[in-house]
PDB file of C-alpha atoms in Angstrom:
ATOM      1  CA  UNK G   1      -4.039  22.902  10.207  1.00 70.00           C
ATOM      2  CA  UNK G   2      -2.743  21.242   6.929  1.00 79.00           C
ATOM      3  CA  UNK G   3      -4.496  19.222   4.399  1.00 88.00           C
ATOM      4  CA  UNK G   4      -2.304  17.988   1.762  1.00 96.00           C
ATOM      5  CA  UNK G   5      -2.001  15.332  -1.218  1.00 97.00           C
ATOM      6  CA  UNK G   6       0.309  13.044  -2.021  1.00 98.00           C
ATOM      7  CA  UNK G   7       1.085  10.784  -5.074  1.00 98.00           C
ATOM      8  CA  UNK G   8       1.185   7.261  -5.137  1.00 98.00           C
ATOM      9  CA  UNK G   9       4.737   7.349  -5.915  1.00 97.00           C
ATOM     10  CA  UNK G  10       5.720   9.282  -2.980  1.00 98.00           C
ATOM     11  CA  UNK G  11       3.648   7.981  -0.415  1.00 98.00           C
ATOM     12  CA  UNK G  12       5.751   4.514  -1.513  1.00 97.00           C
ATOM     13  CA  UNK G  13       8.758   6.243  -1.016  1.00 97.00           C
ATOM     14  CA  UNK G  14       7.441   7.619   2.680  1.00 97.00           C
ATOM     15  CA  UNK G  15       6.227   3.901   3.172  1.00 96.00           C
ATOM     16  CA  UNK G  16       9.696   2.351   2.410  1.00 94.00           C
ATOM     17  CA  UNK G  17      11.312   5.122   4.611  1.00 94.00           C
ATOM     18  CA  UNK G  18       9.100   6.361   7.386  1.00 93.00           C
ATOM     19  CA  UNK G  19       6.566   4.878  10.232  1.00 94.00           C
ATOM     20  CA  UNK G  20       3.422   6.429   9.187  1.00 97.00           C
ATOM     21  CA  UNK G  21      -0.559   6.441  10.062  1.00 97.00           C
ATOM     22  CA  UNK G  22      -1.525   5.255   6.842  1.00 98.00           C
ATOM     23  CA  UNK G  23      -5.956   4.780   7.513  1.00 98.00           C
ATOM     24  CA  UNK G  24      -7.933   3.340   4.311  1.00 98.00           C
ATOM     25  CA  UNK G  25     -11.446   4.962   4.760  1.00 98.00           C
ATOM     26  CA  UNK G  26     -13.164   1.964   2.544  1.00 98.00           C
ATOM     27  CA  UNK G  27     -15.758  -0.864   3.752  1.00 98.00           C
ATOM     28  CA  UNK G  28     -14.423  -4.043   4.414  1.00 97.00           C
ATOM     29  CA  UNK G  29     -15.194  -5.324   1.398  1.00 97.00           C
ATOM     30  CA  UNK G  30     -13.055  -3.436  -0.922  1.00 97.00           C
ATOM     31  CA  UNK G  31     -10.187  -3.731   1.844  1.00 96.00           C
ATOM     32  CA  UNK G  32     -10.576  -7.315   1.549  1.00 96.00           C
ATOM     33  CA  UNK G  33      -9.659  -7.254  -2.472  1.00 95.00           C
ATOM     34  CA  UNK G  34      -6.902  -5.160  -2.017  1.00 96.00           C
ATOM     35  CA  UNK G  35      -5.089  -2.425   0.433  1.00 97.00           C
ATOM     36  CA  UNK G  36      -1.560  -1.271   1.079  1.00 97.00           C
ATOM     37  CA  UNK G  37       0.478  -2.430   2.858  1.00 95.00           C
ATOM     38  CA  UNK G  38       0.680  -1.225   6.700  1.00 95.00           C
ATOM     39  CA  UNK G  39      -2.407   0.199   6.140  1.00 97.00           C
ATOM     40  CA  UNK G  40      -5.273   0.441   8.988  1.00 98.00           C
ATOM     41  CA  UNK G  41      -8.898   0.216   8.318  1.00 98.00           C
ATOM     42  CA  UNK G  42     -11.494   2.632   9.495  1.00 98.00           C
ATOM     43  CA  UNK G  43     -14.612   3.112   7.289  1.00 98.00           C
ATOM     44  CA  UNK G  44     -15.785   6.715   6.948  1.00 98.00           C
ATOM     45  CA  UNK G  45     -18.922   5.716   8.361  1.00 97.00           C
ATOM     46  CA  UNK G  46     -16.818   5.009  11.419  1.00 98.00           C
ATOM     47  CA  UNK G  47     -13.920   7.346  11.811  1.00 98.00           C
ATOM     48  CA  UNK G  48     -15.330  10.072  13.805  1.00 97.00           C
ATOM     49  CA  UNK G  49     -15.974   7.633  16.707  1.00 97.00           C
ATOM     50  CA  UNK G  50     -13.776   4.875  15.725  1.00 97.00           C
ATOM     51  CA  UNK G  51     -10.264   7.715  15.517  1.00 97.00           C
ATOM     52  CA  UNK G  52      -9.237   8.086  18.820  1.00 96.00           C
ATOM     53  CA  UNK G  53      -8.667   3.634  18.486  1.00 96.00           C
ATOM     54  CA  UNK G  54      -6.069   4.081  16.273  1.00 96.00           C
ATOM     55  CA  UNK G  55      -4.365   7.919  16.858  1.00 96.00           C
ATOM     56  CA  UNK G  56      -4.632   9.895  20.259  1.00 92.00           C
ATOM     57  CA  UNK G  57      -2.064  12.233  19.010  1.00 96.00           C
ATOM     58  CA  UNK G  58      -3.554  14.840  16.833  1.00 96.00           C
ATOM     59  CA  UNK G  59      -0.491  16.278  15.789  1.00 96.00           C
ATOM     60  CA  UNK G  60       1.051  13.032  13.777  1.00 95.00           C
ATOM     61  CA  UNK G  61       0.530  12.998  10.700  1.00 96.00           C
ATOM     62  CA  UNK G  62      -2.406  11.209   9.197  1.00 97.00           C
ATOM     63  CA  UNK G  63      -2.664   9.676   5.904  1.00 98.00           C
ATOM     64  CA  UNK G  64      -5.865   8.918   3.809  1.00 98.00           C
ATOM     65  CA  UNK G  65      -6.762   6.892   1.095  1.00 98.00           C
ATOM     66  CA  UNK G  66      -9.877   5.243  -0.296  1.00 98.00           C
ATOM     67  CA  UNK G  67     -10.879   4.127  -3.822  1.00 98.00           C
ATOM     68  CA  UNK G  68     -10.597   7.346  -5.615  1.00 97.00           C
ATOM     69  CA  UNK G  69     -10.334   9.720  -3.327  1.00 96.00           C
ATOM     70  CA  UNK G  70     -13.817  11.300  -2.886  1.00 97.00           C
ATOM     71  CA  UNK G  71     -14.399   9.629   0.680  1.00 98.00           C
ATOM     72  CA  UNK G  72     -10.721  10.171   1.989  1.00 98.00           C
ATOM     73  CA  UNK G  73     -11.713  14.334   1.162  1.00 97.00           C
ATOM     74  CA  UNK G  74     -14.935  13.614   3.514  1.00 97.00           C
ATOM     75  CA  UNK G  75     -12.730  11.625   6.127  1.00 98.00           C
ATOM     76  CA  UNK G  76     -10.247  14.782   6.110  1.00 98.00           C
ATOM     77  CA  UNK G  77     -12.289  17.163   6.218  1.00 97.00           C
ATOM     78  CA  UNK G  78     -14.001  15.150   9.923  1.00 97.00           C
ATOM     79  CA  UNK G  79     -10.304  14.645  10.835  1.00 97.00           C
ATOM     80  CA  UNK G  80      -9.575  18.279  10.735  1.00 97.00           C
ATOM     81  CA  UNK G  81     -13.127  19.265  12.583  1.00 97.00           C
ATOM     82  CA  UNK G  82     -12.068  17.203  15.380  1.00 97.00           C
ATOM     83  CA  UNK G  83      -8.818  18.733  15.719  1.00 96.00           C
ATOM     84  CA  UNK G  84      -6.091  17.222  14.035  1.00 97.00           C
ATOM     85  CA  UNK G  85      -3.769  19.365  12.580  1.00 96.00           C
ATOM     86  CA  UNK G  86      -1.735  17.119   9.377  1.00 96.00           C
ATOM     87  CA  UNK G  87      -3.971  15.410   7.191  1.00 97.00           C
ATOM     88  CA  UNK G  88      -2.791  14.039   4.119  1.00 98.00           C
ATOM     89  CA  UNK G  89      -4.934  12.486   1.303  1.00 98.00           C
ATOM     90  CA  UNK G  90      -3.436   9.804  -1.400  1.00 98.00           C
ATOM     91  CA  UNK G  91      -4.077  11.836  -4.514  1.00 97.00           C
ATOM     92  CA  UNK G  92      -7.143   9.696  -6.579  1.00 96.00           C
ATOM     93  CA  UNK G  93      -7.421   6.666  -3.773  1.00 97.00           C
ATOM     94  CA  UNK G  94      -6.324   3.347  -4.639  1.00 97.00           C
ATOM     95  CA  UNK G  95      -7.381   3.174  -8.306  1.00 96.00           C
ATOM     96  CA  UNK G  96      -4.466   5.310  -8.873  1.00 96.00           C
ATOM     97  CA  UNK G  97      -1.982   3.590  -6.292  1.00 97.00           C
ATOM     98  CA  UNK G  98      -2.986   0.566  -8.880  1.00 96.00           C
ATOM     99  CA  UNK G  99      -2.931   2.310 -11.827  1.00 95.00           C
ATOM    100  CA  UNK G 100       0.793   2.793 -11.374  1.00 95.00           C
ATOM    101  CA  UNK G 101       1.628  -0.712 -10.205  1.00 94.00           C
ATOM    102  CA  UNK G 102       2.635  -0.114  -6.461  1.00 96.00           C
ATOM    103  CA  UNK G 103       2.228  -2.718  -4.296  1.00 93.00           C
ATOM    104  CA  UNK G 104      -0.653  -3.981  -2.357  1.00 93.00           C
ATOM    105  CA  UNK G 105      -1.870  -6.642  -0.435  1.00 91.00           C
ATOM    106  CA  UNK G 106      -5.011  -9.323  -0.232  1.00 84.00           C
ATOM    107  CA  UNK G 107      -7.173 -10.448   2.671  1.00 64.00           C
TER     108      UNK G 107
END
């Protein structure tokens, strides 16, 4: 089992290059002001039971991000206790995706 980070930098480049399960762990609120793009919502009040919805496969990849990056640790950490084996977490959430100017979209 892997748990990982990843800048905001390269995560764009792995956007721009590379299909990926890319799951914000915010409330719909905050995804509403902003998210990335291609990005899937699933609250971490939700994930454990809400997962399997968006990733039977728990060898891909999957790629976690919330504000600043306290609940995407939590969401990992449930990700890897069910069994999934590649968990990476967007290094400080999205403050610091915004910090550095990437892109993002509005509801």
């Amino acid at each position: 089992m892997k748990h990982e980070h990843i800048t905001p930098e390269d995560l764009n480049q792995v956007l721009q290059t590379t299909p990926i399960l890319l799951i914000d762990v915010r409330e719909q609120e905050e995804w509403n002001e902003n998210h990335i793009q291609g990005a899937t919502l699933v609250p971490l009040s939700t994930i454990a039971t809400q997962i399997d919805k968006v990733c039977q496969d728990r060898t891909q990849p999957v790629y976690l991000y919330c504000q600043r990056g306290r609940r995407s640790h939590q969401a990992a950490l449930i990700l890897l206790s069910l069994g999934f084996i590649h968990v990476i977490e967007l290094e400080d959430g999205m403050s610091h995706w915004l910090e550095k100017g990437l892109p993002c979209q509005t509801c």
